[in-house]
Short mmCIF file of C-alpha atoms in Angstrom, two decimals:
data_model
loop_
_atom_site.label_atom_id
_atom_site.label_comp_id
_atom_site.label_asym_id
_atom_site.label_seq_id
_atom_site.Cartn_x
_atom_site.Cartn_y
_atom_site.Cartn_z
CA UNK A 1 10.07 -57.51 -2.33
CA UNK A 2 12.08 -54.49 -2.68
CA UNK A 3 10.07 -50.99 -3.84
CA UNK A 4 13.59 -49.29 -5.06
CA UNK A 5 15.28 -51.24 -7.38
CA UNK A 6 18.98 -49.60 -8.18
CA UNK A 7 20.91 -50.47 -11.08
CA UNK A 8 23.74 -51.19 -11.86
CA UNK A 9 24.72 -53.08 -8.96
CA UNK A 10 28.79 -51.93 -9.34
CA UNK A 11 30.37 -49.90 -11.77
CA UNK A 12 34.18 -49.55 -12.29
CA UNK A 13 35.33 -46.73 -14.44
CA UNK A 14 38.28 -44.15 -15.41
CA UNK A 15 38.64 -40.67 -13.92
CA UNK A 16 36.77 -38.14 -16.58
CA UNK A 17 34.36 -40.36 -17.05
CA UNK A 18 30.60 -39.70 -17.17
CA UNK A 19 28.83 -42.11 -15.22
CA UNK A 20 24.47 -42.68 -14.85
CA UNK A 21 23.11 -44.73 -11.95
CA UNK A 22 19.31 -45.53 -12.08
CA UNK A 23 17.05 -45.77 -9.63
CA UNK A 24 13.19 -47.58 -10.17
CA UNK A 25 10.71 -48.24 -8.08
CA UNK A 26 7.34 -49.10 -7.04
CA UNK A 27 5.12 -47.13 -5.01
CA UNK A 28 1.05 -46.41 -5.54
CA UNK A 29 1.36 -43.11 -3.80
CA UNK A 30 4.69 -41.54 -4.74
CA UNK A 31 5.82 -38.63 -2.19
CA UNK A 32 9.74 -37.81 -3.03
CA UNK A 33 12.73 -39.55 -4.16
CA UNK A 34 16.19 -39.14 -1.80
CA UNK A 35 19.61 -39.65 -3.12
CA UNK A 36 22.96 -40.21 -0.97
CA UNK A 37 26.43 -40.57 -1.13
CA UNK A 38 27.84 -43.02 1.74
CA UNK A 39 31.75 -43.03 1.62
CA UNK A 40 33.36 -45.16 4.48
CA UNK A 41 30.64 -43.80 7.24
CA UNK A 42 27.14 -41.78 6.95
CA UNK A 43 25.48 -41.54 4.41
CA UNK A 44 25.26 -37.70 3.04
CA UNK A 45 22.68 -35.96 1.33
CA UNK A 46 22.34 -35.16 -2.07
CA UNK A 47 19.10 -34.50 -3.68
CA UNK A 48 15.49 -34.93 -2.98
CA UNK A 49 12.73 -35.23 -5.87
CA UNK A 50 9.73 -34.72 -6.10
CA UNK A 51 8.59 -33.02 -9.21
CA UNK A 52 8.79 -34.89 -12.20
CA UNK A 53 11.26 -33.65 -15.58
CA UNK A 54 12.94 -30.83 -13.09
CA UNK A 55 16.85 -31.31 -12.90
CA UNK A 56 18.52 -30.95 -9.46
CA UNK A 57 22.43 -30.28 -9.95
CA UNK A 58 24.90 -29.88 -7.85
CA UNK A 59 28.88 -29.09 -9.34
CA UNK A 60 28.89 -32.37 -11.17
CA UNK A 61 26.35 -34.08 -10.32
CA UNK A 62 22.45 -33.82 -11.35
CA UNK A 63 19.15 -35.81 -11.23
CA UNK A 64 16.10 -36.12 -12.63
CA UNK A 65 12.79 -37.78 -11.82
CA UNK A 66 10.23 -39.47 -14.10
CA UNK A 67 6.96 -39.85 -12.14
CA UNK A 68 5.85 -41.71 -15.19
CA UNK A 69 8.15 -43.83 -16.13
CA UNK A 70 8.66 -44.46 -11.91
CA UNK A 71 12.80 -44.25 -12.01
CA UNK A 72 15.37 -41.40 -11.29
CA UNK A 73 18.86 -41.05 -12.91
CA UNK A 74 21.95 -39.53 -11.19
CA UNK A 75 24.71 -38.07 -13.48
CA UNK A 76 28.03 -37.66 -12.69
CA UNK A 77 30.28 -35.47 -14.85
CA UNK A 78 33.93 -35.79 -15.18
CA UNK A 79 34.18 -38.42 -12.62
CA UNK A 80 37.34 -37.66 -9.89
CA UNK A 81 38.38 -40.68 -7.49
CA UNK A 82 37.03 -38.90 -4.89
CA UNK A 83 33.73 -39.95 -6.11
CA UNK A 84 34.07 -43.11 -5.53
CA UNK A 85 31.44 -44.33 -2.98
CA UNK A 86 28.14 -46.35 -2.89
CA UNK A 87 25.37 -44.69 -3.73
CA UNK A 88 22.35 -44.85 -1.92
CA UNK A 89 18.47 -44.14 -3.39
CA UNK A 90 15.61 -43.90 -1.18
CA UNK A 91 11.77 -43.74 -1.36
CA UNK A 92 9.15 -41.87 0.70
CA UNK A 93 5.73 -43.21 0.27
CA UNK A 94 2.92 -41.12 1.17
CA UNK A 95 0.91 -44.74 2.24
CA UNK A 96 3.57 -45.41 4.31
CA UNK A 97 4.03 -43.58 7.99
CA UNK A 98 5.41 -40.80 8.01
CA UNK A 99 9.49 -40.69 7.75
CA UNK A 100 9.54 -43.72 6.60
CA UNK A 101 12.15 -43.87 3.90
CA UNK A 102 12.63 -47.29 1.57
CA UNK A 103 16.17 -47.39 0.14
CA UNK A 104 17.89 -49.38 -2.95
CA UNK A 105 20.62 -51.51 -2.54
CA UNK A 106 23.09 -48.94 -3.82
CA UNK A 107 25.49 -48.80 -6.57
CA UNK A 108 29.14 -49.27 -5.86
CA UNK A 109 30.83 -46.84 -7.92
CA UNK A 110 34.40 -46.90 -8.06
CA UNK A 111 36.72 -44.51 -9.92
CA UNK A 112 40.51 -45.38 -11.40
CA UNK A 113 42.93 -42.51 -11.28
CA UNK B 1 30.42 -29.50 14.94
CA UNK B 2 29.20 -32.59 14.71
CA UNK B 3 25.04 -32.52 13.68
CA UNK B 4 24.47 -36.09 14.59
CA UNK B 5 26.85 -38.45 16.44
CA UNK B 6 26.77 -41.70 18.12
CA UNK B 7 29.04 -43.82 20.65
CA UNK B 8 30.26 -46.26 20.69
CA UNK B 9 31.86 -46.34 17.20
CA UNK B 10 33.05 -49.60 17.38
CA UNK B 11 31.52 -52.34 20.09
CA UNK B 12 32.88 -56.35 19.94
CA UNK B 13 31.10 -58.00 22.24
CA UNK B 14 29.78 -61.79 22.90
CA UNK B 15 26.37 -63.39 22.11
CA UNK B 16 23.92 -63.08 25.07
CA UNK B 17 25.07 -60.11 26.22
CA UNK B 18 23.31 -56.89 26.63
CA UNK B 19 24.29 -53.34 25.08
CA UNK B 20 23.66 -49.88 24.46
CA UNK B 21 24.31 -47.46 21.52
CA UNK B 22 23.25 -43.43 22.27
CA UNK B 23 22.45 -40.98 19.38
CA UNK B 24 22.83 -37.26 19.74
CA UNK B 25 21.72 -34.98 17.16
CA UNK B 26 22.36 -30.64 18.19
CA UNK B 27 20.14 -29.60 14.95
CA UNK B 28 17.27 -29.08 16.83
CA UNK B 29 15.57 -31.38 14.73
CA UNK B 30 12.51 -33.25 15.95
CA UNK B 31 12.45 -36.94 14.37
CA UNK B 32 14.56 -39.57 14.95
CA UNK B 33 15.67 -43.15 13.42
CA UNK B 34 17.36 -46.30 14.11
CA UNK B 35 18.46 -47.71 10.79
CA UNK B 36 20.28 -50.88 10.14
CA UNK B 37 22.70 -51.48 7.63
CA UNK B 38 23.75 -55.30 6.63
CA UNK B 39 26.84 -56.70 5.24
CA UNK B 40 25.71 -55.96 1.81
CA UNK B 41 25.16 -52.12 2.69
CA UNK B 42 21.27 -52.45 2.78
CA UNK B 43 20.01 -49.96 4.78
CA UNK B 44 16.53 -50.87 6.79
CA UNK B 45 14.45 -48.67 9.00
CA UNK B 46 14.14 -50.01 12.37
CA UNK B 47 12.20 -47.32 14.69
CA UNK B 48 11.73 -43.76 14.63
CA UNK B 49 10.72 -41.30 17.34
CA UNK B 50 9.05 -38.17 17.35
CA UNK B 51 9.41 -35.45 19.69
CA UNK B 52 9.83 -38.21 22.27
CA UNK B 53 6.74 -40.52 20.89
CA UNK B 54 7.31 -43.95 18.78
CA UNK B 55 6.13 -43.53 15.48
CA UNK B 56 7.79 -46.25 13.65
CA UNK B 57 8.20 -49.75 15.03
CA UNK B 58 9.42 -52.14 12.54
CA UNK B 59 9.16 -55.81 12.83
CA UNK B 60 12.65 -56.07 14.56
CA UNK B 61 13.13 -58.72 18.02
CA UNK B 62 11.84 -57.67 21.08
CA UNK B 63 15.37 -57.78 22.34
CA UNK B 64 15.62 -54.04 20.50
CA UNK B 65 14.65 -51.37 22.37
CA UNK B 66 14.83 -47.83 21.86
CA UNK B 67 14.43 -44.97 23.84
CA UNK B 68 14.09 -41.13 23.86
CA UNK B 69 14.85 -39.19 26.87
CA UNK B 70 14.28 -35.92 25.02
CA UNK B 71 14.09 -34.41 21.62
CA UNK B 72 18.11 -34.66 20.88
CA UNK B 73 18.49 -38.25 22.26
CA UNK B 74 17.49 -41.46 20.92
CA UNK B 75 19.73 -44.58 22.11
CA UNK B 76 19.33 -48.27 21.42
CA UNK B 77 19.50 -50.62 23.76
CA UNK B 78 19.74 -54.34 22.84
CA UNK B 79 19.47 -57.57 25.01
CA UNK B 80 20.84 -61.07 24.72
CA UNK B 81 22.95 -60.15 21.43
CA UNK B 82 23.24 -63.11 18.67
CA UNK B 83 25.23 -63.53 15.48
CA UNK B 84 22.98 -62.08 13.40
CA UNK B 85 22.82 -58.75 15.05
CA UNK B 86 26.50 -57.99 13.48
CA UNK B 87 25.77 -55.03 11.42
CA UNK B 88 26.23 -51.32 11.29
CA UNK B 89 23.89 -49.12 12.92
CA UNK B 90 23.09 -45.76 11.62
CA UNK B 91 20.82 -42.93 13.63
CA UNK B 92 19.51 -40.40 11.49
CA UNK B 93 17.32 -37.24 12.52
CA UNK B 94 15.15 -34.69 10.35
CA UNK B 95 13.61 -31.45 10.90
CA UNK B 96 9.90 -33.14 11.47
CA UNK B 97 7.95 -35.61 10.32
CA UNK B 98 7.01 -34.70 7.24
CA UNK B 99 8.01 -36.45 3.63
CA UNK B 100 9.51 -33.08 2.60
CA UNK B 101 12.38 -33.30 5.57
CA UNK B 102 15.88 -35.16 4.14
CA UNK B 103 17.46 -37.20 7.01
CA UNK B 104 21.02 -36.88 8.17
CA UNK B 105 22.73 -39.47 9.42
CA UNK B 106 25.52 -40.21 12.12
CA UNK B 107 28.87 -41.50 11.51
CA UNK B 108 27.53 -45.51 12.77
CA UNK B 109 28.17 -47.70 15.02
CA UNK B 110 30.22 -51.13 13.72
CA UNK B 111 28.37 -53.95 15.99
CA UNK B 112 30.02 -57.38 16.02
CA UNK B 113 28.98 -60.55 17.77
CA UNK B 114 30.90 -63.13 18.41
#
């Protein structure tokens, strides 16, 4: 059964857009939350969590955590084409060995010029 | 200046054959990961090494089997290749192992089995 749970699945929308992708999951021991980008190759880094209600931004892009409510949103402002890309949540676990990251399923976003 | 890389990029080969896949990372970092990636982009954890010692050991065939000559290598070696092996295969390193250490992640290498 799958601890990160991303949502929605795919998402097709118009440049200057705003766009949220959620992330939930289920973990008794909650360490940090890791978002990525992955275009045609690696994944890339974007943000790690682990402080609950504290906004991470980056240009256009933010994120937020909700230890509470177990789910983290990712913004994206003004959307540009080069956006487009899957993107990637992940899960450390402090039960779980160490470096052990458990990512979503990813969001396919995709952006129309 | 590539941080972490891996070769082959691409690798075709033929069921029951045996290859190889080698991971370089130059940012002195001192973990390392094998990560599959399916058809449907989910990305899985397969091993990770730390300074040279196995840490994580998923429940992945025997026929997988990595090894780390040193800190800034970590290659993959698999035997008797079938079908369902086709898949992309990431390797990823971070500073230490520690849940406060992002991982970055080579380019992949495209396996397909046929």
């Amino acid at each position: 059964e799958d601890k990160v749970v991303q949502s929605p699945l795919s998402l097709v929308v118009h440049e200057g857009d705003t766009v949220t992708l959620n992330c939930s999951y289920e973990v008794t021991n909650f360490r940090s939350l890791l978002w990525y980008k992955q275009e045609k190759k690696a994944p890339t880094f974007l943000f790690m969590l682990t402080s609950s209600g504290i906004e991470k931004k980056s240009g256009r892009l933010s994120s937020i955590l909700d230890k509470k409510e177990l789910f983290s949103i990712l913004n994206i402002t003004a959307t540009q084409t080069g956006d487009s890309a899957v993107y990637l949540c992940a899960l450390a676990d402090r039960g779980s060995t160490l470096g052990r990251l458990y990512f979503g399923r990813g969001t396919q976003l995709t952006v129309w010029p | 200046d590539t941080a972490v890389s891996q070769t082959p990029k691409y690798l075709v080969t033929q069921m029951g054959n045996d290859k190889s896949i080698k991971c370089e990372q130059n940012l002195g970092h001192d973990t390392m990961y094998w990560y599959k990636q399916d058809s449907k982009k989910f990305l899985k954890i397969m091993f990770s090494y730390n300074n040279k010692e196995l840490i994580i050991n998923e429940t992945v065939p025997n026929r997988f089997s990595p090894k780390s000559p040193d800190k800034a290598h970590l290659n993959l070696h698999i035997n008797s290749l079938e079908l369902g092996d086709s898949a992309v295969y990431f390797c990823a390193s971070s500073q230490a192992l520690a849940y406060s250490y992002e991982q970055y992640f080579g380019p992949g290498t495209r396996l397909t089995v046929t």
